[in-house]
PDB file of C-alpha atoms in Angstrom:
ATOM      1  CA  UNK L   1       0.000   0.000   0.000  1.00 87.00           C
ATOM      2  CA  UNK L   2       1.212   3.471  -1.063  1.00 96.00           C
ATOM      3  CA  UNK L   3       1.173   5.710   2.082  1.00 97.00           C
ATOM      4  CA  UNK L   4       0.540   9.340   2.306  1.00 98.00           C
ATOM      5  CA  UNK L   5       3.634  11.706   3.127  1.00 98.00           C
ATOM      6  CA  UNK L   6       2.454  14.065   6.142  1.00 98.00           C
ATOM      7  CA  UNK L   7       3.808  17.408   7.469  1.00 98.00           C
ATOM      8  CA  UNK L   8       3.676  16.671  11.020  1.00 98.00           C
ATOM      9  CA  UNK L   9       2.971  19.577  13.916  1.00 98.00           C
ATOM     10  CA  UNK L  10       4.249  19.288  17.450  1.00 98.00           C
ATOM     11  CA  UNK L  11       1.238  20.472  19.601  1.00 98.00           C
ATOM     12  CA  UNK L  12       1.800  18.275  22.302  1.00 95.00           C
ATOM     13  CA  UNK L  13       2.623  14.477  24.319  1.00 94.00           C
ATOM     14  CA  UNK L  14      -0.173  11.678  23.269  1.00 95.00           C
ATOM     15  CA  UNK L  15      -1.313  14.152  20.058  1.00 98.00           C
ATOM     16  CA  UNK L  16      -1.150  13.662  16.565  1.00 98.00           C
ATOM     17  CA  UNK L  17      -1.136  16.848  14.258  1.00 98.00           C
ATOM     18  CA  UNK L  18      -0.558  16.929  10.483  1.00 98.00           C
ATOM     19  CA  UNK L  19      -1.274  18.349   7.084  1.00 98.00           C
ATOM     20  CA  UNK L  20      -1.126  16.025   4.211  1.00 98.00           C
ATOM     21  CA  UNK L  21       0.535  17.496   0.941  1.00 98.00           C
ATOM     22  CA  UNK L  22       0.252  16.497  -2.726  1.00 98.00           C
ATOM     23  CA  UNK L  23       2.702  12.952  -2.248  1.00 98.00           C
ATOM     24  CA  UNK L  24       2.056   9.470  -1.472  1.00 98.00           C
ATOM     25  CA  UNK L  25      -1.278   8.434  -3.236  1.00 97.00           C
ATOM     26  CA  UNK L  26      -3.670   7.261  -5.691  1.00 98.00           C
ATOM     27  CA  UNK L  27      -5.832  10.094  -7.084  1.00 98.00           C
ATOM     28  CA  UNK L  28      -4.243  11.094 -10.829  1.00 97.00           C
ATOM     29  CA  UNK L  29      -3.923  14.431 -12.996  1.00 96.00           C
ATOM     30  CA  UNK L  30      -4.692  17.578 -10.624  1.00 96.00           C
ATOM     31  CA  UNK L  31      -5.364  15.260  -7.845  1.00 98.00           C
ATOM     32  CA  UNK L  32      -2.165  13.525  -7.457  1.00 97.00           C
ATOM     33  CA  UNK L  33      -1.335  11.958  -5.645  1.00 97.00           C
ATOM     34  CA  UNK L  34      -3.220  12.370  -2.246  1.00 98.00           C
ATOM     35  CA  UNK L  35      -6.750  13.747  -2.174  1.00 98.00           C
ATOM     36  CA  UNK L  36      -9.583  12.750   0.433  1.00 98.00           C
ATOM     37  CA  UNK L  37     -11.867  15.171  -0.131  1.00 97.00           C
ATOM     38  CA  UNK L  38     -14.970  14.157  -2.113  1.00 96.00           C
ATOM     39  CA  UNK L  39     -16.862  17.624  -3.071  1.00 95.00           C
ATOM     40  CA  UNK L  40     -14.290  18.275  -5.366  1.00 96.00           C
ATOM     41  CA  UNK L  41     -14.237  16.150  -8.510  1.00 96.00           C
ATOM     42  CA  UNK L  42     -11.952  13.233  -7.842  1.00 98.00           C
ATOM     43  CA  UNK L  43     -12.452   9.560  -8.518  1.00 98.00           C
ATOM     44  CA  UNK L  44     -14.491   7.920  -5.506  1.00 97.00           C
ATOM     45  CA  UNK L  45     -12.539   5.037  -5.757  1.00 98.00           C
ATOM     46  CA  UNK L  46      -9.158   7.138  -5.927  1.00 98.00           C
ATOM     47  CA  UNK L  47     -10.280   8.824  -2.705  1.00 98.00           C
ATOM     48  CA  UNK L  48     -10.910   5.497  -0.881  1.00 98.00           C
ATOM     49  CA  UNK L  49      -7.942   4.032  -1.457  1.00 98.00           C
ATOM     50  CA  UNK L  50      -5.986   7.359  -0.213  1.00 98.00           C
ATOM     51  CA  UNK L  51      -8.435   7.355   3.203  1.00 98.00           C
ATOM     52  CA  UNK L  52      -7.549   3.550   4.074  1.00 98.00           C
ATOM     53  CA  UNK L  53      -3.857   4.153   3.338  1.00 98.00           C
ATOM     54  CA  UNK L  54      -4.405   7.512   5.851  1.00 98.00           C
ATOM     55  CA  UNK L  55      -5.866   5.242   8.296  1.00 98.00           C
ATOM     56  CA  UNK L  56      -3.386   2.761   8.136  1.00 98.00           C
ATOM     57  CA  UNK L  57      -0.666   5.392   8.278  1.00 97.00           C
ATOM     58  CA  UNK L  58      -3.010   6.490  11.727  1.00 97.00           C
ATOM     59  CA  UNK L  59      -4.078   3.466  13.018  1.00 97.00           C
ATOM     60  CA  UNK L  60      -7.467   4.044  13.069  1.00 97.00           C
ATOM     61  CA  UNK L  61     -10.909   2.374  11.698  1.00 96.00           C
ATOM     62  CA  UNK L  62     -12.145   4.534   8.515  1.00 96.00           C
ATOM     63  CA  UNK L  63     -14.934   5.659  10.721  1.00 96.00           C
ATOM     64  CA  UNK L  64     -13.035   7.354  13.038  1.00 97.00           C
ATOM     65  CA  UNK L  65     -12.187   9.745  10.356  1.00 98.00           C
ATOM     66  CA  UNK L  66     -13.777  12.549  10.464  1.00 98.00           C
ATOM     67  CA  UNK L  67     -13.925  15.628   7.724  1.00 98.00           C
ATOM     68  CA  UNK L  68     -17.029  17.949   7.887  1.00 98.00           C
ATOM     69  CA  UNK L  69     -18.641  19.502   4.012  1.00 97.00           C
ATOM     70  CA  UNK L  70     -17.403  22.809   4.624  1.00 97.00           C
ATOM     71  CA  UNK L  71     -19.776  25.556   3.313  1.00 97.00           C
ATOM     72  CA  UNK L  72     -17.129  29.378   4.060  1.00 96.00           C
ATOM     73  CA  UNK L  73     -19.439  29.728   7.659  1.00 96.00           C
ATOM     74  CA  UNK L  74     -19.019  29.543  11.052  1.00 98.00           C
ATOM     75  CA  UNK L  75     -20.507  26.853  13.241  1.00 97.00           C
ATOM     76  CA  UNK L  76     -18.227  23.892  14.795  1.00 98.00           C
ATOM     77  CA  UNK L  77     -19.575  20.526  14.710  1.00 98.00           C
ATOM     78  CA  UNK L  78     -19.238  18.391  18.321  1.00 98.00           C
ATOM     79  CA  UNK L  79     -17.786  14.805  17.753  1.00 98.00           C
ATOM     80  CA  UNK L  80     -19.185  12.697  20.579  1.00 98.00           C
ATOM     81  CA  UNK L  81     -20.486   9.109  21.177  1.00 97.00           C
ATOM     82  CA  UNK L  82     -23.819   9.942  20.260  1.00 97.00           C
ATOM     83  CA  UNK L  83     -22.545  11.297  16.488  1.00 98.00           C
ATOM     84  CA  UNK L  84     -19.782   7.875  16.558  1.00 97.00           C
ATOM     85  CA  UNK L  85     -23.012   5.767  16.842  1.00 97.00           C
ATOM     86  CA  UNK L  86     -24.861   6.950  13.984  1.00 97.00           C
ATOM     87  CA  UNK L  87     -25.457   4.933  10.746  1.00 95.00           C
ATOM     88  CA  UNK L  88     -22.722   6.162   7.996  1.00 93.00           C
ATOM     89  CA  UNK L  89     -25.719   7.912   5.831  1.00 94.00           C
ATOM     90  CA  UNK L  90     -27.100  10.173   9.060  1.00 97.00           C
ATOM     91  CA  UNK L  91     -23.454  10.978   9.927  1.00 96.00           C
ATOM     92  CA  UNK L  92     -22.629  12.168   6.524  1.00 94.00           C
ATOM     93  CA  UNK L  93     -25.447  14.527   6.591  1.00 97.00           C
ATOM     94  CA  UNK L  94     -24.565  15.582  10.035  1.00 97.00           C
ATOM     95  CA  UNK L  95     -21.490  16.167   8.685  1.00 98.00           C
ATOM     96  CA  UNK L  96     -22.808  18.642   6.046  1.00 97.00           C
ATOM     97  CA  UNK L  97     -22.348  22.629   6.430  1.00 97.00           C
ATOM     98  CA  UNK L  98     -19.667  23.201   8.984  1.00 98.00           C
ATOM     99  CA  UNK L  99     -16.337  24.935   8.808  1.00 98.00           C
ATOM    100  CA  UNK L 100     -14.763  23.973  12.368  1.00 98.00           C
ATOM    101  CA  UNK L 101     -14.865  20.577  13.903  1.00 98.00           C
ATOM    102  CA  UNK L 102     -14.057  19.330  17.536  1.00 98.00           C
ATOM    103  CA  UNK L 103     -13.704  15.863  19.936  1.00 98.00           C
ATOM    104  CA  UNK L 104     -12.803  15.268  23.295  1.00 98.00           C
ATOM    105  CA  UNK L 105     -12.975  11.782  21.841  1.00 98.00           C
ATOM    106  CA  UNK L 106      -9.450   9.627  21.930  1.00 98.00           C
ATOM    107  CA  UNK L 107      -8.503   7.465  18.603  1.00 98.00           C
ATOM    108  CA  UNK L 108     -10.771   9.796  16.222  1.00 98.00           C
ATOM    109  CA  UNK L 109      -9.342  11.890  13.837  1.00 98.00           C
ATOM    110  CA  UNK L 110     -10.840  15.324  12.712  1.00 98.00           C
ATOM    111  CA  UNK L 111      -9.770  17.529  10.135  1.00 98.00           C
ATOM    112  CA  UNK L 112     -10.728  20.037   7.593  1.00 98.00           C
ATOM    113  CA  UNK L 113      -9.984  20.194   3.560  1.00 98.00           C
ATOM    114  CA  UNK L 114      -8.222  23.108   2.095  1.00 98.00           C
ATOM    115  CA  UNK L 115      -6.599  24.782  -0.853  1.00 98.00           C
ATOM    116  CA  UNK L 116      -5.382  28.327  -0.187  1.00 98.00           C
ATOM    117  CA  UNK L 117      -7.578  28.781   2.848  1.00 98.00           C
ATOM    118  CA  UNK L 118      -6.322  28.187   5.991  1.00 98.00           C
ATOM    119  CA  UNK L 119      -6.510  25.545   8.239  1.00 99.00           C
ATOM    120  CA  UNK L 120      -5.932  25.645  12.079  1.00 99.00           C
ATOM    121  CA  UNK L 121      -5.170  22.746  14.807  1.00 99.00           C
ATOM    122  CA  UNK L 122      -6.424  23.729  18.210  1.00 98.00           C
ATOM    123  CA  UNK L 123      -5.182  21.262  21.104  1.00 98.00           C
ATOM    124  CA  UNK L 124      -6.615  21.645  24.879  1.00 98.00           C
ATOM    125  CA  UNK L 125      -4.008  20.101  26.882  1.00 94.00           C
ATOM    126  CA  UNK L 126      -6.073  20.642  30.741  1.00 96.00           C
ATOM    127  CA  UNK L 127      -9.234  19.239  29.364  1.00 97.00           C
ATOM    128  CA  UNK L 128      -7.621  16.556  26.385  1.00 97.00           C
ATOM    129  CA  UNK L 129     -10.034  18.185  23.362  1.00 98.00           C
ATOM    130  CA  UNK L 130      -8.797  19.414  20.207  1.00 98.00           C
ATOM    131  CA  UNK L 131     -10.429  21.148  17.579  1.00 98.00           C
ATOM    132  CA  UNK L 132     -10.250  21.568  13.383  1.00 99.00           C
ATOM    133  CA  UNK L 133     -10.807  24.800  11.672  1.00 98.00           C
ATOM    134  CA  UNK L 134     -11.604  25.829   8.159  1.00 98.00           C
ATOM    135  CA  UNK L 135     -10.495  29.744   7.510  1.00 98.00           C
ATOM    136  CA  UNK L 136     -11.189  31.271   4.190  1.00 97.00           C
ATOM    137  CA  UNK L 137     -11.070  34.795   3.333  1.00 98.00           C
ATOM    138  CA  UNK L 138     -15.123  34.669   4.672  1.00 98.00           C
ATOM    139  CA  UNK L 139     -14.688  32.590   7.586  1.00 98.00           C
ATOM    140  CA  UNK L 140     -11.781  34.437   8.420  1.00 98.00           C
ATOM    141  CA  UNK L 141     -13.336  38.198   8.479  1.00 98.00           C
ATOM    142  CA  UNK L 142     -16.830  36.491  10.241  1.00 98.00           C
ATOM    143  CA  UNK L 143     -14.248  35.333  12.995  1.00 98.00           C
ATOM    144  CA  UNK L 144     -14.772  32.017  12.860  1.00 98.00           C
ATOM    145  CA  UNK L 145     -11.412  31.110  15.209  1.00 98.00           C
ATOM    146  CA  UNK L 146     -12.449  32.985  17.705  1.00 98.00           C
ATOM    147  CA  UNK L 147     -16.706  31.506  17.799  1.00 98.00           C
ATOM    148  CA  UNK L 148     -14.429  28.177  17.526  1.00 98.00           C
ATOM    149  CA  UNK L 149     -12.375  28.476  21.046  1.00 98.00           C
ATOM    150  CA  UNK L 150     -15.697  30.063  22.123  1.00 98.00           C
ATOM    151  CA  UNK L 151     -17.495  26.631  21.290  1.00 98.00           C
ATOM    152  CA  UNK L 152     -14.879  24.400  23.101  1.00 98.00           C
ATOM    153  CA  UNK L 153     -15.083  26.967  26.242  1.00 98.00           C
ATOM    154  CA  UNK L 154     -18.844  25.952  25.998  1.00 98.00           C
ATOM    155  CA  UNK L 155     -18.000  22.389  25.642  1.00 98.00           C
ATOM    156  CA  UNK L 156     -15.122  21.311  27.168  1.00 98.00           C
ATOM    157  CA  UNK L 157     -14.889  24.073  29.672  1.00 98.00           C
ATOM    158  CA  UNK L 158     -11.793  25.244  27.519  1.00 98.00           C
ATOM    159  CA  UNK L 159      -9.443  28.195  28.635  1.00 98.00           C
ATOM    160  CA  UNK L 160      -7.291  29.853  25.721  1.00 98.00           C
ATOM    161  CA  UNK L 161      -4.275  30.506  27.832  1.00 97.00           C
ATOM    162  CA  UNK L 162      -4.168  26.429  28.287  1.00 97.00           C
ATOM    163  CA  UNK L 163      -4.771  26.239  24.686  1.00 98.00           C
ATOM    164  CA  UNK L 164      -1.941  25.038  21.734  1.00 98.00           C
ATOM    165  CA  UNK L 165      -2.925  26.392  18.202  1.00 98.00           C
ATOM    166  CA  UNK L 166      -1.043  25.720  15.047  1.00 98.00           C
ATOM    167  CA  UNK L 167      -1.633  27.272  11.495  1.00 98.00           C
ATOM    168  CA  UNK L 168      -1.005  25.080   9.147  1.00 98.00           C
ATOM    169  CA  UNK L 169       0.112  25.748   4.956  1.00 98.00           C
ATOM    170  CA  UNK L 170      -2.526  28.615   3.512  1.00 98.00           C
ATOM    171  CA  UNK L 171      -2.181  31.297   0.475  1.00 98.00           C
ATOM    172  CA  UNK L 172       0.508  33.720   1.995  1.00 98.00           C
ATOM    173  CA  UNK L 173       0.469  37.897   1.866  1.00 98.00           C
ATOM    174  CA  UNK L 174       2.282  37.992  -1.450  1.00 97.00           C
ATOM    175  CA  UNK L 175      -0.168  36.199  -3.756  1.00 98.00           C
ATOM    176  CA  UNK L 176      -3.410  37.094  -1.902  1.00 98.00           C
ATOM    177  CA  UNK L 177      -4.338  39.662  -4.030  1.00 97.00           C
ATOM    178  CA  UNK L 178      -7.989  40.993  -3.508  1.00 98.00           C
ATOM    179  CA  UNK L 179     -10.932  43.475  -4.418  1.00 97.00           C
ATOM    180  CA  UNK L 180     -11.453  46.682  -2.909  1.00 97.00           C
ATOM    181  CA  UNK L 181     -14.809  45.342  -2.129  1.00 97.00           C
ATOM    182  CA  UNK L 182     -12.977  42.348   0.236  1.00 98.00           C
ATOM    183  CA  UNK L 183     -10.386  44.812   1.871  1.00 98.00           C
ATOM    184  CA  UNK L 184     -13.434  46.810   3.091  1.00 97.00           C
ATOM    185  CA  UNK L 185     -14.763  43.808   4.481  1.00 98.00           C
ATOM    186  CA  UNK L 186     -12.231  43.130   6.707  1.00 98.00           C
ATOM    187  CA  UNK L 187     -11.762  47.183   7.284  1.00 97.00           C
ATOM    188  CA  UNK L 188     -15.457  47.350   8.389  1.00 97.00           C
ATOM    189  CA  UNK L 189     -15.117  44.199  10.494  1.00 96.00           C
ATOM    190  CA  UNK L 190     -12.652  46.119  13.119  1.00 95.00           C
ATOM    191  CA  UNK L 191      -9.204  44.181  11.873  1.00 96.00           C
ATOM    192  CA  UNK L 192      -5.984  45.541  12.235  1.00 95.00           C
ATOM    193  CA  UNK L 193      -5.465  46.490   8.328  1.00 97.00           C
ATOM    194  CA  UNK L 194      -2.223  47.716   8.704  1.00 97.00           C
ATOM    195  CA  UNK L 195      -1.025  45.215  10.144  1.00 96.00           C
ATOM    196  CA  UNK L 196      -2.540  42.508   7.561  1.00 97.00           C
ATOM    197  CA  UNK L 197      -2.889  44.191   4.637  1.00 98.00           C
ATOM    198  CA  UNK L 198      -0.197  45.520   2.048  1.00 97.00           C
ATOM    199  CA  UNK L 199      -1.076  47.760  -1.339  1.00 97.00           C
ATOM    200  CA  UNK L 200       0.445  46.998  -4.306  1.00 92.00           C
ATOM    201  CA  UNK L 201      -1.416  48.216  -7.040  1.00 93.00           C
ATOM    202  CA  UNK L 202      -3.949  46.287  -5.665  1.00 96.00           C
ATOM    203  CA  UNK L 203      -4.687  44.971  -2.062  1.00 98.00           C
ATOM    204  CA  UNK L 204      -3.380  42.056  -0.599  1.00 98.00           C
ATOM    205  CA  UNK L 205      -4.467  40.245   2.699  1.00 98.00           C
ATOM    206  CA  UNK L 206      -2.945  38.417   5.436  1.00 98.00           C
ATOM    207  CA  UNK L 207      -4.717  35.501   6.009  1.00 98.00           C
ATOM    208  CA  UNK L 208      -2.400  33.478   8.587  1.00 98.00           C
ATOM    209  CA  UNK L 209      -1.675  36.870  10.224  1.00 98.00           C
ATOM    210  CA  UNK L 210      -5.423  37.463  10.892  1.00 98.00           C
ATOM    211  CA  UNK L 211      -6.335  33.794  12.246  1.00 98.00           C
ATOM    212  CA  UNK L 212      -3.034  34.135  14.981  1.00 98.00           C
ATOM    213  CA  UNK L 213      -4.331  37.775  15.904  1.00 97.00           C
ATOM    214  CA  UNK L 214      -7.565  36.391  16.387  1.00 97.00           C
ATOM    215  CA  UNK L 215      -5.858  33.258  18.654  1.00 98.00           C
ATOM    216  CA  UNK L 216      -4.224  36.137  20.377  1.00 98.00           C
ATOM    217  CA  UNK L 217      -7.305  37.976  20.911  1.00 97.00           C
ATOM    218  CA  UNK L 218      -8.873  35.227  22.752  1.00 98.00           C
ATOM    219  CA  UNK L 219      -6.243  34.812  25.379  1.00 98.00           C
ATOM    220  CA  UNK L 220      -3.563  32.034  23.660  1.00 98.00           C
ATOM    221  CA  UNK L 221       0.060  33.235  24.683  1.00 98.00           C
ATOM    222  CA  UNK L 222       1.946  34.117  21.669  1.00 98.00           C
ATOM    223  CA  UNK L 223       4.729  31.501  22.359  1.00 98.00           C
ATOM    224  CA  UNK L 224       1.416  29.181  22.041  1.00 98.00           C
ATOM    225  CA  UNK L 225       0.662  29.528  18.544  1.00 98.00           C
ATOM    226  CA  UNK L 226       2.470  28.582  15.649  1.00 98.00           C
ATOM    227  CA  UNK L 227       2.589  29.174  12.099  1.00 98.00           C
ATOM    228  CA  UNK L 228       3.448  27.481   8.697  1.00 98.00           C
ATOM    229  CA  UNK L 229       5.398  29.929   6.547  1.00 96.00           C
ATOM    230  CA  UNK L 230       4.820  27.624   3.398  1.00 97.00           C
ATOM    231  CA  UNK L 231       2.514  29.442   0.637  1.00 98.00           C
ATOM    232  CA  UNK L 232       0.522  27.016  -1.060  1.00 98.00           C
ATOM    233  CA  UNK L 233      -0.359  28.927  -4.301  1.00 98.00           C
ATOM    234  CA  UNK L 234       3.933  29.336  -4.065  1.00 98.00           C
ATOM    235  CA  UNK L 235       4.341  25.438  -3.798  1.00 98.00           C
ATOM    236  CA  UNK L 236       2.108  23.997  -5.799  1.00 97.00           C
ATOM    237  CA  UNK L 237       4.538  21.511  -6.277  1.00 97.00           C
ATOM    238  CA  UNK L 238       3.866  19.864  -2.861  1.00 97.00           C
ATOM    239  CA  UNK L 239       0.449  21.653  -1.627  1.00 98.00           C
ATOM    240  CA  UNK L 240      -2.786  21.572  -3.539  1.00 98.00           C
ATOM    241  CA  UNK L 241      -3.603  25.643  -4.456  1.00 98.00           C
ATOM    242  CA  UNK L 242      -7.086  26.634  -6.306  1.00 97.00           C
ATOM    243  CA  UNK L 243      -5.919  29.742  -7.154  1.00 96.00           C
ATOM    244  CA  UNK L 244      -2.569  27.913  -9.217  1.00 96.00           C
ATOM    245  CA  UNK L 245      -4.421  24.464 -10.222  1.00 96.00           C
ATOM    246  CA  UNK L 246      -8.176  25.568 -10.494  1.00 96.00           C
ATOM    247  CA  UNK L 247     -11.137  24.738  -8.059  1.00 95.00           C
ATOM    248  CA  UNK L 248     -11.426  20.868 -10.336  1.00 97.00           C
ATOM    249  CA  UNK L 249      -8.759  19.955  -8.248  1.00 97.00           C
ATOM    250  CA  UNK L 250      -7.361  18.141  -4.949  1.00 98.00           C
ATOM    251  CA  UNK L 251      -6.955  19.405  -1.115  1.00 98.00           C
ATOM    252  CA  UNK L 252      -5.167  19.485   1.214  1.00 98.00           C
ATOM    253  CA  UNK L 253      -6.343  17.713   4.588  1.00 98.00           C
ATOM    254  CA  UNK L 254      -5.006  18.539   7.863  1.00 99.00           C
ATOM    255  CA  UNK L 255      -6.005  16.407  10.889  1.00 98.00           C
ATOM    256  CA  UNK L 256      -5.591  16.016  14.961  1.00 98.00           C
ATOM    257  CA  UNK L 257      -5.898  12.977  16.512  1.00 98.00           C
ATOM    258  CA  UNK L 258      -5.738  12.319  20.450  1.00 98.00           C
ATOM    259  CA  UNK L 259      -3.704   8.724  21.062  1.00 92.00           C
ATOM    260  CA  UNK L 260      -5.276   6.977  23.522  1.00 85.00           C
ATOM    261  CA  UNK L 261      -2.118   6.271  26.469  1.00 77.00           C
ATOM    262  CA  UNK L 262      -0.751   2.828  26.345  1.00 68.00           C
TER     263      UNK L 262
END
């Protein structure tokens, strides 16, 4: 079995944090090689091959992987027993129209699918939960990291300063070129423009730079949060990028898993 190569995160003892990239799979053309992500064109039986070799590669059953249909919103989906116990069909549609995920659940993996946006890994080491977010340029000026921690402080009982975040690979400064109309978006929605926005003939935005002021804003220490410097519309080569390769193409999924102690 051909097994995925990973870009692993340190977020913590007994945790498991990664983003896959473009190597060490099945799906072909502008998926290759590893693509789990079903809403976007690939071969179905391409994208099952790719999620047992993932599992392998994890250890885990294929329904303990767990990847909500992300519609450029808000809301976080809870991962408990009750959703584990539903038939595959109800937990599919559970599954649909969510951009942030999150378990207190050992041995399940959650993650999120991206291609320029950015994705976010959110472990709480007091109370053992972790979360999954989904950032585009939407979810990222409707604040959807912050609602996130707000939903595992609701939850779990989570406090940011007790909280490890990573950012993983997104669409960097330099080649996030945007309308007028999208810079006032983010101007009328009380951001920091100078600080994440640059103007070079046209605007550009910082999207990692607003999801780790955001982490900030909630309480998690600086020292807490870290942040991939890899531009995915820049490598192409070894991250899946929309903007470069056209929506009719693969993504990028990065996971958490909690390791249950041995």
């Amino acid at each position: 079995m051909i097994l995925p190569r990973l870009d692993y995160y340190d977020l913590g003892k007994g945790v498991t944090a990664f983003s896959s990239t473009r190597h060490g799979g099945y799906s072909k053309g502008n998926y290759a090689e590893f693509n789990i992500n079903s809403y976007c064109g690939d071969n179905s039986n391409d994208i099952i091959e790719n999620r047992k070799a993932l599992c392998q590669l994890l250890g885990i059953d294929d329904n303990k992987l767990i990847m909500p249909h992300q519609v450029h919103k808000t809301c976080t989906l809870c991962i408990d027993s009750e959703f584990l116990s539903l038939p595959a069909s109800e937990r599919q549609q559970r599954l649909e129209g969510f951009d942030a995920i999150m378990t207190d659940i050992t041995e399940v993996c959650i993650g999120v699918s991206t291609a320029d946006c950015i994705p976010l890994l959110i472990y709480d080491m007091q109370h053992h939960a972790v979360s999954a977010i989904h950032a585009g340029w939407r979810g990222t000026v409707a604040r959807i990291t912050e609602k996130t921690i707000a939903a595992m402080t609701a939850a779990y009982g989570t406090r940011p300063e007790q909280l490890r975040a990573q950012i993983g690979p997104g669409i960097g400064l330099d080649s996030f070129e945007v309308g007028d109309e999208v810079y006032e978006t983010f101007l009328h929605a009380d951001f920091n423009m100078p600080a994440i926005s640059r103007h070079e003939g046209k605007w550009h935005i910082n999207l990692p730079e607003c999801n780790r002021q955001q982490l900030i804003a909630t309480g998690i220490p600086p020292e807490s949060i870290s942040v991939s410097q890899t531009c995915t519309f820049l490598h192409s080569d070894h991250y899946f990028s929309a903007r470069k390769m056209g929506i009719q193409s693969g993504r990028i999924f990065t996971g958490i898993i909690m390791k249950q102690p041995k």
